[in-house]
mmCIF file with all atom_site columns, C-alpha atoms in Angstrom:
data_model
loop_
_atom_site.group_PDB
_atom_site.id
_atom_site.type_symbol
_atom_site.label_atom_id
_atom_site.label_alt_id
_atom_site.label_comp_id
_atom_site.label_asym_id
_atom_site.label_entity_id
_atom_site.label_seq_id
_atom_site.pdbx_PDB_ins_code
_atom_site.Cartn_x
_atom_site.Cartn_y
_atom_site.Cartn_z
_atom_site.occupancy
_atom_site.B_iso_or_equiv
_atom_site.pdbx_formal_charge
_atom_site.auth_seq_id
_atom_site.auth_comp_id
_atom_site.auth_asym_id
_atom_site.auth_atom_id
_atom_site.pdbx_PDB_model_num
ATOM 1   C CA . UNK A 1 1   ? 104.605 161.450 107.092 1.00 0.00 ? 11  UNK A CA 1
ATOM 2   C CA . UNK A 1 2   ? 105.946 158.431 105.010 1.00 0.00 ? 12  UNK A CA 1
ATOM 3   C CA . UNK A 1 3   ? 109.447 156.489 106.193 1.00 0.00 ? 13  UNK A CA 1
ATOM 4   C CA . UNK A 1 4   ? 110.926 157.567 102.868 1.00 0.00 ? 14  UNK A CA 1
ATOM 5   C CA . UNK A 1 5   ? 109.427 160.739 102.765 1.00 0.00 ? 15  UNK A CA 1
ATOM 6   C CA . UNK A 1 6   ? 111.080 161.495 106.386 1.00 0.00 ? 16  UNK A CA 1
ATOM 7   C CA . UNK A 1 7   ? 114.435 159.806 104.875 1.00 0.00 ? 17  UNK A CA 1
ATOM 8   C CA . UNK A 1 8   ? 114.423 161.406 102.011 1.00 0.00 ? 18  UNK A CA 1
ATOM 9   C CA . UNK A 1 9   ? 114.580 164.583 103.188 1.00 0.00 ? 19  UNK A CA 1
ATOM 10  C CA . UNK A 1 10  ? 116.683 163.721 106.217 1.00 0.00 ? 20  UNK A CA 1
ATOM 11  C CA . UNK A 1 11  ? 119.747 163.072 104.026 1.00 0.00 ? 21  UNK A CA 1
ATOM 12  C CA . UNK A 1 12  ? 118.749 165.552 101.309 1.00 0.00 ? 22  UNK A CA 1
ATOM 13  C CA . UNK A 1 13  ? 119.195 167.978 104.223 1.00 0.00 ? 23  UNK A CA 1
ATOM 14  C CA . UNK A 1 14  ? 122.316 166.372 105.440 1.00 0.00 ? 24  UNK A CA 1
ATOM 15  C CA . UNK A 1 15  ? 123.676 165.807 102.254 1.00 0.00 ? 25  UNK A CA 1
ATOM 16  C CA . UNK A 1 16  ? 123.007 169.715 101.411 1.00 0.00 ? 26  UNK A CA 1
ATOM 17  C CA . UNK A 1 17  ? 124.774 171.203 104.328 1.00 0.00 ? 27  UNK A CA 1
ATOM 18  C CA . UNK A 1 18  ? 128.084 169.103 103.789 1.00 0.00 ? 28  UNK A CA 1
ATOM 19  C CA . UNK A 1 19  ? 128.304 169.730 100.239 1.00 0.00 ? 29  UNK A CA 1
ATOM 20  C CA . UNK A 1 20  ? 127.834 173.723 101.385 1.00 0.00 ? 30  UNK A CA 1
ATOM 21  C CA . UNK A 1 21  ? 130.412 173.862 104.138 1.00 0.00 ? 31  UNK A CA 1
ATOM 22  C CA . UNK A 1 22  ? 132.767 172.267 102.286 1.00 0.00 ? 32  UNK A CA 1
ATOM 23  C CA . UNK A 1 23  ? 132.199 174.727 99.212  1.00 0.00 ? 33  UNK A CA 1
ATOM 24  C CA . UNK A 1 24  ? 132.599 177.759 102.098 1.00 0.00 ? 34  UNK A CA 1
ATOM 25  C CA . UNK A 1 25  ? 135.873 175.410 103.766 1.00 0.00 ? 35  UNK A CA 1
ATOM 26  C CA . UNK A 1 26  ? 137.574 175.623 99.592  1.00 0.00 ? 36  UNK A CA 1
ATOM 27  C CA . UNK A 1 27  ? 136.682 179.470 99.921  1.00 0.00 ? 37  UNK A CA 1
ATOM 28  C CA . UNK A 1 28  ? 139.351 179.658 102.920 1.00 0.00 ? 38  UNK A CA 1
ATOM 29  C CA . UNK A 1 29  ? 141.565 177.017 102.666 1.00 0.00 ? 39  UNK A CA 1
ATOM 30  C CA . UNK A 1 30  ? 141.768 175.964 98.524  1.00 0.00 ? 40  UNK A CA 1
ATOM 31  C CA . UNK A 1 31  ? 144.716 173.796 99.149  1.00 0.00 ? 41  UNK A CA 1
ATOM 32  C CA . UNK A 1 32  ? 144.148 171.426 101.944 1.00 0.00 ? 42  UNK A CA 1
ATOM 33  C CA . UNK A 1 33  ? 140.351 170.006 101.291 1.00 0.00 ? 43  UNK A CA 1
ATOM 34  C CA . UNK A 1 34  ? 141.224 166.195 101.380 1.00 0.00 ? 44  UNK A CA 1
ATOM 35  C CA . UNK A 1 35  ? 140.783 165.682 105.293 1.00 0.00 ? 45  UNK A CA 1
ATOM 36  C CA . UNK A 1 36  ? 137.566 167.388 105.040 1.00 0.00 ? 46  UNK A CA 1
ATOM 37  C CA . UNK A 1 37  ? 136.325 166.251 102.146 1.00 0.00 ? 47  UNK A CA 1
ATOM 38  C CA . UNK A 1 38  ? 137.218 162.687 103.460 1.00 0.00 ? 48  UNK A CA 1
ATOM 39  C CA . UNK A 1 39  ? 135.377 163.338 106.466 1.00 0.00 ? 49  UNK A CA 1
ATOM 40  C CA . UNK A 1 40  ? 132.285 164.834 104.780 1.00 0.00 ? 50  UNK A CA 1
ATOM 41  C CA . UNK A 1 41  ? 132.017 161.729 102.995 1.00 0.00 ? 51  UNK A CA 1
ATOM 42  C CA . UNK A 1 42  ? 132.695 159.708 105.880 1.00 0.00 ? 52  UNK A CA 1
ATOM 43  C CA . UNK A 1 43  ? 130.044 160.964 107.790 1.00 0.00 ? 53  UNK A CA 1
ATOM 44  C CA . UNK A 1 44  ? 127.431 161.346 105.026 1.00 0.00 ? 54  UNK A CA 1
ATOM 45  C CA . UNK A 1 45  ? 128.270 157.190 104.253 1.00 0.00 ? 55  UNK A CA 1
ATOM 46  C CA . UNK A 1 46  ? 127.748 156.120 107.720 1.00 0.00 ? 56  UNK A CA 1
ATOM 47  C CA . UNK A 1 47  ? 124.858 158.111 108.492 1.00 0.00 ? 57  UNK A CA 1
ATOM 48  C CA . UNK A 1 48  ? 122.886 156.572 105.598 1.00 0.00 ? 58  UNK A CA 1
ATOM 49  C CA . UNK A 1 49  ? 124.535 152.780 106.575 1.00 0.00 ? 59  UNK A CA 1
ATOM 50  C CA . UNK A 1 50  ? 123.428 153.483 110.168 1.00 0.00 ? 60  UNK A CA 1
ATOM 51  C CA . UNK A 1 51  ? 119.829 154.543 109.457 1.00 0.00 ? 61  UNK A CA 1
ATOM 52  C CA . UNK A 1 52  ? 119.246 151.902 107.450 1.00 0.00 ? 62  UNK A CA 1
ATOM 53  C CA . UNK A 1 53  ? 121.167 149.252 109.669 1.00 0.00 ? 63  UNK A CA 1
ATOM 54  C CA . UNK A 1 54  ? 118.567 150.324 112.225 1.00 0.00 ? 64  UNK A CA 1
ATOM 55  C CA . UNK A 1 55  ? 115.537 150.222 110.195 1.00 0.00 ? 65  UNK A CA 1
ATOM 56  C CA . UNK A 1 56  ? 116.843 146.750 109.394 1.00 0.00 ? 66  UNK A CA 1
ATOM 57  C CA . UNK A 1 57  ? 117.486 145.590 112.599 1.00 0.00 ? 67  UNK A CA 1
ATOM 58  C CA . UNK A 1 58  ? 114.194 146.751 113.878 1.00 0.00 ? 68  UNK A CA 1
ATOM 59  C CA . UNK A 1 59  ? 112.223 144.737 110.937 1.00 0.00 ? 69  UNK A CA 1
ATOM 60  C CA . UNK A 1 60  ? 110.848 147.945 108.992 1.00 0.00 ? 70  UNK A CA 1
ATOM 61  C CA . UNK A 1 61  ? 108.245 146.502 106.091 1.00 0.00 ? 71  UNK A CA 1
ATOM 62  C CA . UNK A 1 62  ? 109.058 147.370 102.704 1.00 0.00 ? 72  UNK A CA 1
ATOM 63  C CA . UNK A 1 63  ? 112.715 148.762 104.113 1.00 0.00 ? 73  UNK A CA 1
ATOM 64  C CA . UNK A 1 64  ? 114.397 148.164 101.111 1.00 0.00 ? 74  UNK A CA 1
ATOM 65  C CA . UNK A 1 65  ? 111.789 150.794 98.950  1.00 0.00 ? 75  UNK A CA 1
ATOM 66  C CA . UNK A 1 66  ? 112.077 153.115 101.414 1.00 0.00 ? 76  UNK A CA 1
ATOM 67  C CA . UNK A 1 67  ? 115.572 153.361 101.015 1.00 0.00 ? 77  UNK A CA 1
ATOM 68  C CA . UNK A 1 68  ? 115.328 153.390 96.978  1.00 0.00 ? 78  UNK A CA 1
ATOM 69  C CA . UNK A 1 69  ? 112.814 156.653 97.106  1.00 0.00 ? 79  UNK A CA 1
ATOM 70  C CA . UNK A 1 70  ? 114.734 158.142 99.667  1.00 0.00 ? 80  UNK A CA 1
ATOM 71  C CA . UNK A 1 71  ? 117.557 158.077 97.969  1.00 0.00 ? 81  UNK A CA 1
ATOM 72  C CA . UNK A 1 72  ? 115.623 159.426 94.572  1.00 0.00 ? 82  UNK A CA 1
ATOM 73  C CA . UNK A 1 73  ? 114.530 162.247 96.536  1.00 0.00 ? 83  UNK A CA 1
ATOM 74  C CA . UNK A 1 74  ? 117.798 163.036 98.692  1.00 0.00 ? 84  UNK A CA 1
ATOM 75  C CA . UNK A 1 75  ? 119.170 163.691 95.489  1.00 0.00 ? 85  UNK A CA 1
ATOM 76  C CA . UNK A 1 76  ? 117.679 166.336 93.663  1.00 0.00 ? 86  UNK A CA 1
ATOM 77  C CA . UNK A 1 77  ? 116.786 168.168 97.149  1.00 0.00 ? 87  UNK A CA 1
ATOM 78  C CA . UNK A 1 78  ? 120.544 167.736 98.224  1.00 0.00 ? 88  UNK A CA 1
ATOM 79  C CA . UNK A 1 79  ? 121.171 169.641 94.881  1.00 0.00 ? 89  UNK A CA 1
ATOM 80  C CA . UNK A 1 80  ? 118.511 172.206 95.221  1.00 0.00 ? 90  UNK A CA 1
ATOM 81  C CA . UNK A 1 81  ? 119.464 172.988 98.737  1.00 0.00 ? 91  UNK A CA 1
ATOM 82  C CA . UNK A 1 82  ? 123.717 173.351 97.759  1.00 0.00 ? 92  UNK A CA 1
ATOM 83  C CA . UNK A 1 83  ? 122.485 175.624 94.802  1.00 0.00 ? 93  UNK A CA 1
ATOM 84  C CA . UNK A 1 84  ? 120.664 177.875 97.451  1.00 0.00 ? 94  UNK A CA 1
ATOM 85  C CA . UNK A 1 85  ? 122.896 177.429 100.558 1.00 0.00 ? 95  UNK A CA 1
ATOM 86  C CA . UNK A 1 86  ? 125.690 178.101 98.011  1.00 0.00 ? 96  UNK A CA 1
ATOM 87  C CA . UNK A 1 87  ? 123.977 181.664 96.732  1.00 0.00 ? 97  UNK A CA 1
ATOM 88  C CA . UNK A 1 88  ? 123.369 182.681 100.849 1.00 0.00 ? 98  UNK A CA 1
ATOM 89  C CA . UNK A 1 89  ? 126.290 181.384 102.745 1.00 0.00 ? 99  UNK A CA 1
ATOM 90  C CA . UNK A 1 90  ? 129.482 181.104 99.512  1.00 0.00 ? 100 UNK A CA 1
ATOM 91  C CA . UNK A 1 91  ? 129.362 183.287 96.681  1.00 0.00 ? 101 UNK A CA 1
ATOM 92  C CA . UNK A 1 92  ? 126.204 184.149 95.615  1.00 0.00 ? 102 UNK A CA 1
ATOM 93  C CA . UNK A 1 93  ? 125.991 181.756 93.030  1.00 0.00 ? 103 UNK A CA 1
ATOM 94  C CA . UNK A 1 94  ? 123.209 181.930 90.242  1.00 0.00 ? 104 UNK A CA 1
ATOM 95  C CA . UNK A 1 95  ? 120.299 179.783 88.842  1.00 0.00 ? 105 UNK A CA 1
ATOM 96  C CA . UNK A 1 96  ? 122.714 179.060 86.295  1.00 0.00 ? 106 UNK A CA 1
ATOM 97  C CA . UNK A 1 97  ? 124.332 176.064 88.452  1.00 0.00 ? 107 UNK A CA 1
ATOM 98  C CA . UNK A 1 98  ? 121.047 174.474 89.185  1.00 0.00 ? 108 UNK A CA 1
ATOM 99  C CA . UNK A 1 99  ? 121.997 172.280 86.034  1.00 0.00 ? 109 UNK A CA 1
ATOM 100 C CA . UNK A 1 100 ? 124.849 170.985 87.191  1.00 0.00 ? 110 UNK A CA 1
ATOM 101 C CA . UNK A 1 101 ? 123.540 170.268 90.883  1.00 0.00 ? 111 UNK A CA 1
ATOM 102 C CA . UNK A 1 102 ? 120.242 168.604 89.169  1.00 0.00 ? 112 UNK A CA 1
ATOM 103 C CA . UNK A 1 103 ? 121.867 166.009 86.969  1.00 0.00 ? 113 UNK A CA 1
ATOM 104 C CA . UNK A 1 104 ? 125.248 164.940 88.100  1.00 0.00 ? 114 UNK A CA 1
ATOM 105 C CA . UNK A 1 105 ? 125.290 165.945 91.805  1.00 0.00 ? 115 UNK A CA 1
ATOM 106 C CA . UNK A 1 106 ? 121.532 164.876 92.395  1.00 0.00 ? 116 UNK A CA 1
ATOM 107 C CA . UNK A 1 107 ? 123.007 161.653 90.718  1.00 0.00 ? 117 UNK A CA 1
ATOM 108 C CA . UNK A 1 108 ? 125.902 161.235 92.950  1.00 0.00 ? 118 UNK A CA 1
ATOM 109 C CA . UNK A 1 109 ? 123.979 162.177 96.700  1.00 0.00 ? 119 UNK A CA 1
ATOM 110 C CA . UNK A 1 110 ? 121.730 159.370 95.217  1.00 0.00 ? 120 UNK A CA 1
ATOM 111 C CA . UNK A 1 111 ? 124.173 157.189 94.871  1.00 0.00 ? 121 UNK A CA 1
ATOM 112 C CA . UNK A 1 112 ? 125.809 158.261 98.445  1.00 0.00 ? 122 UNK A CA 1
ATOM 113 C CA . UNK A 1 113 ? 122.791 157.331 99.837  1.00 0.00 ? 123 UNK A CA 1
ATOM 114 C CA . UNK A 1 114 ? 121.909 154.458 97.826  1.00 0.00 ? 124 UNK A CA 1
ATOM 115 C CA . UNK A 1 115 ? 125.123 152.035 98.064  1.00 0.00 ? 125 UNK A CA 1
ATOM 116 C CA . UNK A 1 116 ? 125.584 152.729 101.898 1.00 0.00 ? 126 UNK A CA 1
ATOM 117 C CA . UNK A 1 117 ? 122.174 152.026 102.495 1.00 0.00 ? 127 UNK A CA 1
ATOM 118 C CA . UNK A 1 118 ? 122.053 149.016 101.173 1.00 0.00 ? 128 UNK A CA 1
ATOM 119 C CA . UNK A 1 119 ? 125.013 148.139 102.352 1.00 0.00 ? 129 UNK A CA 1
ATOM 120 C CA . UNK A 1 120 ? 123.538 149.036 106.350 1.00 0.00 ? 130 UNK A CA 1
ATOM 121 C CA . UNK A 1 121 ? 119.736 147.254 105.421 1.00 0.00 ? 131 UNK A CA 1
ATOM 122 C CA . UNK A 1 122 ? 122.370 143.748 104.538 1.00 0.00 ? 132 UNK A CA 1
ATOM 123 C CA . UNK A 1 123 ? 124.090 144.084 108.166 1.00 0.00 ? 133 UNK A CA 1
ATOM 124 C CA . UNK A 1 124 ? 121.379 144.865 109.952 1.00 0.00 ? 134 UNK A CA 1
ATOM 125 C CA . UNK A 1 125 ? 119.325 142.158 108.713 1.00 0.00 ? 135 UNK A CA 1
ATOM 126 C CA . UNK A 1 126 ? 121.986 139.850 109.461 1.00 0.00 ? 136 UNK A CA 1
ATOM 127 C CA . UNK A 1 127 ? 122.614 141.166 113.333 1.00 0.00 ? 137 UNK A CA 1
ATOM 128 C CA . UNK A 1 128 ? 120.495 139.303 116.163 1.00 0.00 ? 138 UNK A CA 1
ATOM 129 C CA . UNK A 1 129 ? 117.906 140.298 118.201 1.00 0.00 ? 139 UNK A CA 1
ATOM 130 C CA . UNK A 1 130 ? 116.727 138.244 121.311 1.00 0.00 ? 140 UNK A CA 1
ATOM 131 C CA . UNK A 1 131 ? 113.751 136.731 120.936 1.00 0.00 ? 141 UNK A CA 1
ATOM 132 C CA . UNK A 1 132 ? 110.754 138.697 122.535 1.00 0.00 ? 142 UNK A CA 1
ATOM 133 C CA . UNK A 1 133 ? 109.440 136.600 125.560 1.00 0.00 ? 143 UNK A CA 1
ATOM 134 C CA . UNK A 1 134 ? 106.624 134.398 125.779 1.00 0.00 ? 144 UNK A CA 1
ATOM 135 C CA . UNK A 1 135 ? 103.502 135.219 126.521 1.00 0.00 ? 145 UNK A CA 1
ATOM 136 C CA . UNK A 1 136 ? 101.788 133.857 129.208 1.00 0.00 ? 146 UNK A CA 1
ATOM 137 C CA . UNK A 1 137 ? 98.916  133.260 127.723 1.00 0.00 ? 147 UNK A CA 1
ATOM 138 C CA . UNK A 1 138 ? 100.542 131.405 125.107 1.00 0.00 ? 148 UNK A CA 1
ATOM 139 C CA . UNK A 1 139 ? 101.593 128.612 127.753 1.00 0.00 ? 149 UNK A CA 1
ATOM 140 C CA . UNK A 1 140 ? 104.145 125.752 126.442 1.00 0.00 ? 150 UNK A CA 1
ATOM 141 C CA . UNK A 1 141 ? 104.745 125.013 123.190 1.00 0.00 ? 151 UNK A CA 1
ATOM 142 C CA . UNK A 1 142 ? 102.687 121.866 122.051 1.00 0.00 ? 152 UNK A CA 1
ATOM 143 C CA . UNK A 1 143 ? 104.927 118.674 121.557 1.00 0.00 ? 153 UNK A CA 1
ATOM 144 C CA . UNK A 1 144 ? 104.454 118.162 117.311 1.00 0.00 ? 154 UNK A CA 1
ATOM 145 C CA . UNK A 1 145 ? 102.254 115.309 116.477 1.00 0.00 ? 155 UNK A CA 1
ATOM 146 C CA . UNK A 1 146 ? 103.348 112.323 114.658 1.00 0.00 ? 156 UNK A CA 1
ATOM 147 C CA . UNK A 1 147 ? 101.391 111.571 111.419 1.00 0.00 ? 157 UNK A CA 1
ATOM 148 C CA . UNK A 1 148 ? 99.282  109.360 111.032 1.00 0.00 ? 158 UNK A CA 1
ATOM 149 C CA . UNK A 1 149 ? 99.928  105.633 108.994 1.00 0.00 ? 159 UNK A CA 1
ATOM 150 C CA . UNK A 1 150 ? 97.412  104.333 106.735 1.00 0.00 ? 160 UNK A CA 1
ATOM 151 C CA . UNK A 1 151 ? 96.407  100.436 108.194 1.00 0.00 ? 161 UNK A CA 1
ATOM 152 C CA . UNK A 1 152 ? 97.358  97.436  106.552 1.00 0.00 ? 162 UNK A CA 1
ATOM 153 C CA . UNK A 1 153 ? 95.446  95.611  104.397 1.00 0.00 ? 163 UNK A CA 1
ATOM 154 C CA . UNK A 1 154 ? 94.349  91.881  104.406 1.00 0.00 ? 164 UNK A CA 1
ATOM 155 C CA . UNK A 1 155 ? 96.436  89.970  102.087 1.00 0.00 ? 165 UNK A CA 1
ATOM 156 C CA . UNK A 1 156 ? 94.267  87.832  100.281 1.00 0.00 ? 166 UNK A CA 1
ATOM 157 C CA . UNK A 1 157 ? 95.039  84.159  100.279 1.00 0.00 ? 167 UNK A CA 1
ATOM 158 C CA . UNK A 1 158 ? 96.347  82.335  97.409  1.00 0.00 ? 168 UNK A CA 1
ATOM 159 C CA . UNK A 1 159 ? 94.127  79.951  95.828  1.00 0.00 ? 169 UNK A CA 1
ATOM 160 C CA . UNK A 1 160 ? 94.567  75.902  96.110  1.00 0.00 ? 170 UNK A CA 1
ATOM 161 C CA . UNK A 1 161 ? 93.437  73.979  93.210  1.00 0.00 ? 171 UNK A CA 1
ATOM 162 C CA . UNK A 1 162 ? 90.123  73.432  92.831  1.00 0.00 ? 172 UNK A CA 1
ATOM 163 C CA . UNK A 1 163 ? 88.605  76.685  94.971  1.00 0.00 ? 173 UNK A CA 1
ATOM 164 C CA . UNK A 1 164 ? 88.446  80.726  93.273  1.00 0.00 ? 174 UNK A CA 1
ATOM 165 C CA . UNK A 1 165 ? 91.100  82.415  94.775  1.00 0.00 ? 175 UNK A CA 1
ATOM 166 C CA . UNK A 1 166 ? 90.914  84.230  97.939  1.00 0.00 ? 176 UNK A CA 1
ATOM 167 C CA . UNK A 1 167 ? 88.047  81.438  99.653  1.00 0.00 ? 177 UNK A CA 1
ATOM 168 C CA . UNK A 1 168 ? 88.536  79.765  102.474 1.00 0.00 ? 178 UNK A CA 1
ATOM 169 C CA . UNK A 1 169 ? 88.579  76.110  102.304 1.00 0.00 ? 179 UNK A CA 1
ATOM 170 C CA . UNK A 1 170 ? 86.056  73.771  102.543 1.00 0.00 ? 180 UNK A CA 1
ATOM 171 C CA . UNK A 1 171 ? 86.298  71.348  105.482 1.00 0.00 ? 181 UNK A CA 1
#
């Protein structure tokens, strides 16, 4: 399977099951959602930052685009997933709030996963690895050469009276 295809649906999964437990935690508790909520978010930021700081750190190609689809798809799946996680484990909730979860909360999972990506792909890039050692079949590294400078030319004399310039004289 494709990097974003595997990322995608990683954090469309992920992003699903938060936004359904904490539709089941309002259920029980309707007035104290903020630490939960703040931890849902919290956890669904730094997963995406820490994915990506890895794929960063560990030189993915094309890193950047996977990230971008991913997030495209994590979106609408995270939605399509709440809708039916939502009708199973909450309140039996209809195909009526597939709208809702398609347009604006596909928009902001993207997003979720978008920004902190980004954010992890910039760190990562930025964090050292050692070098990898040297081969030894590569042996020492060659000493540059120093260019090479044109030779001078031979100045041509200047003439005396009586000869064409640049002869020798007579004598």
């Amino acid at each position: 399977m494709s990097a974003w295809v595997i990322r995608g649906l990683g954090m469309a999964v992920l992003h699903g099951a938060a936004i359904t437990l904490l539709a089941k935690y309002a259920v029980y508790h309707p007035t104290d959602q903020t630490p939960v909520v703040a931890l849902a978010l919290a956890v669904l930021v730094g997963t995406a930052a820490l994915w990506s700081a890895i794929d960063a750190w560990r030189g993915l190609p094309d890193r950047g685009r996977v990230w971008f689809i991913s997030a495209l798809i994590a979106g609408p799946v995270a939605g399509i997933l709440y809708v039916i996680g939502r009708a199973v484990f909450v309140d039996q909730t209809g195909v009526s709030e597939l709208g809702g979860a398609l347009t604006g909360g596909a928009a902001f999972s993207a997003l979720l996963v978008l920004i902190p990506a980004g954010l992890g792909l910039f760190v990562g890039g930025r964090i050292g690895r050692s070098q990898p050692p040297e081969s030894p079949l590569d042996g020492p590294a060659d000493p540059p050469r120093p260019r090479p400078q044109p030779r001078p030319r031979p100045r041509p004399r200047p003439a005396r009276r009586g000869q064409p310039a640049g002869e020798e004289p007579r004598g």
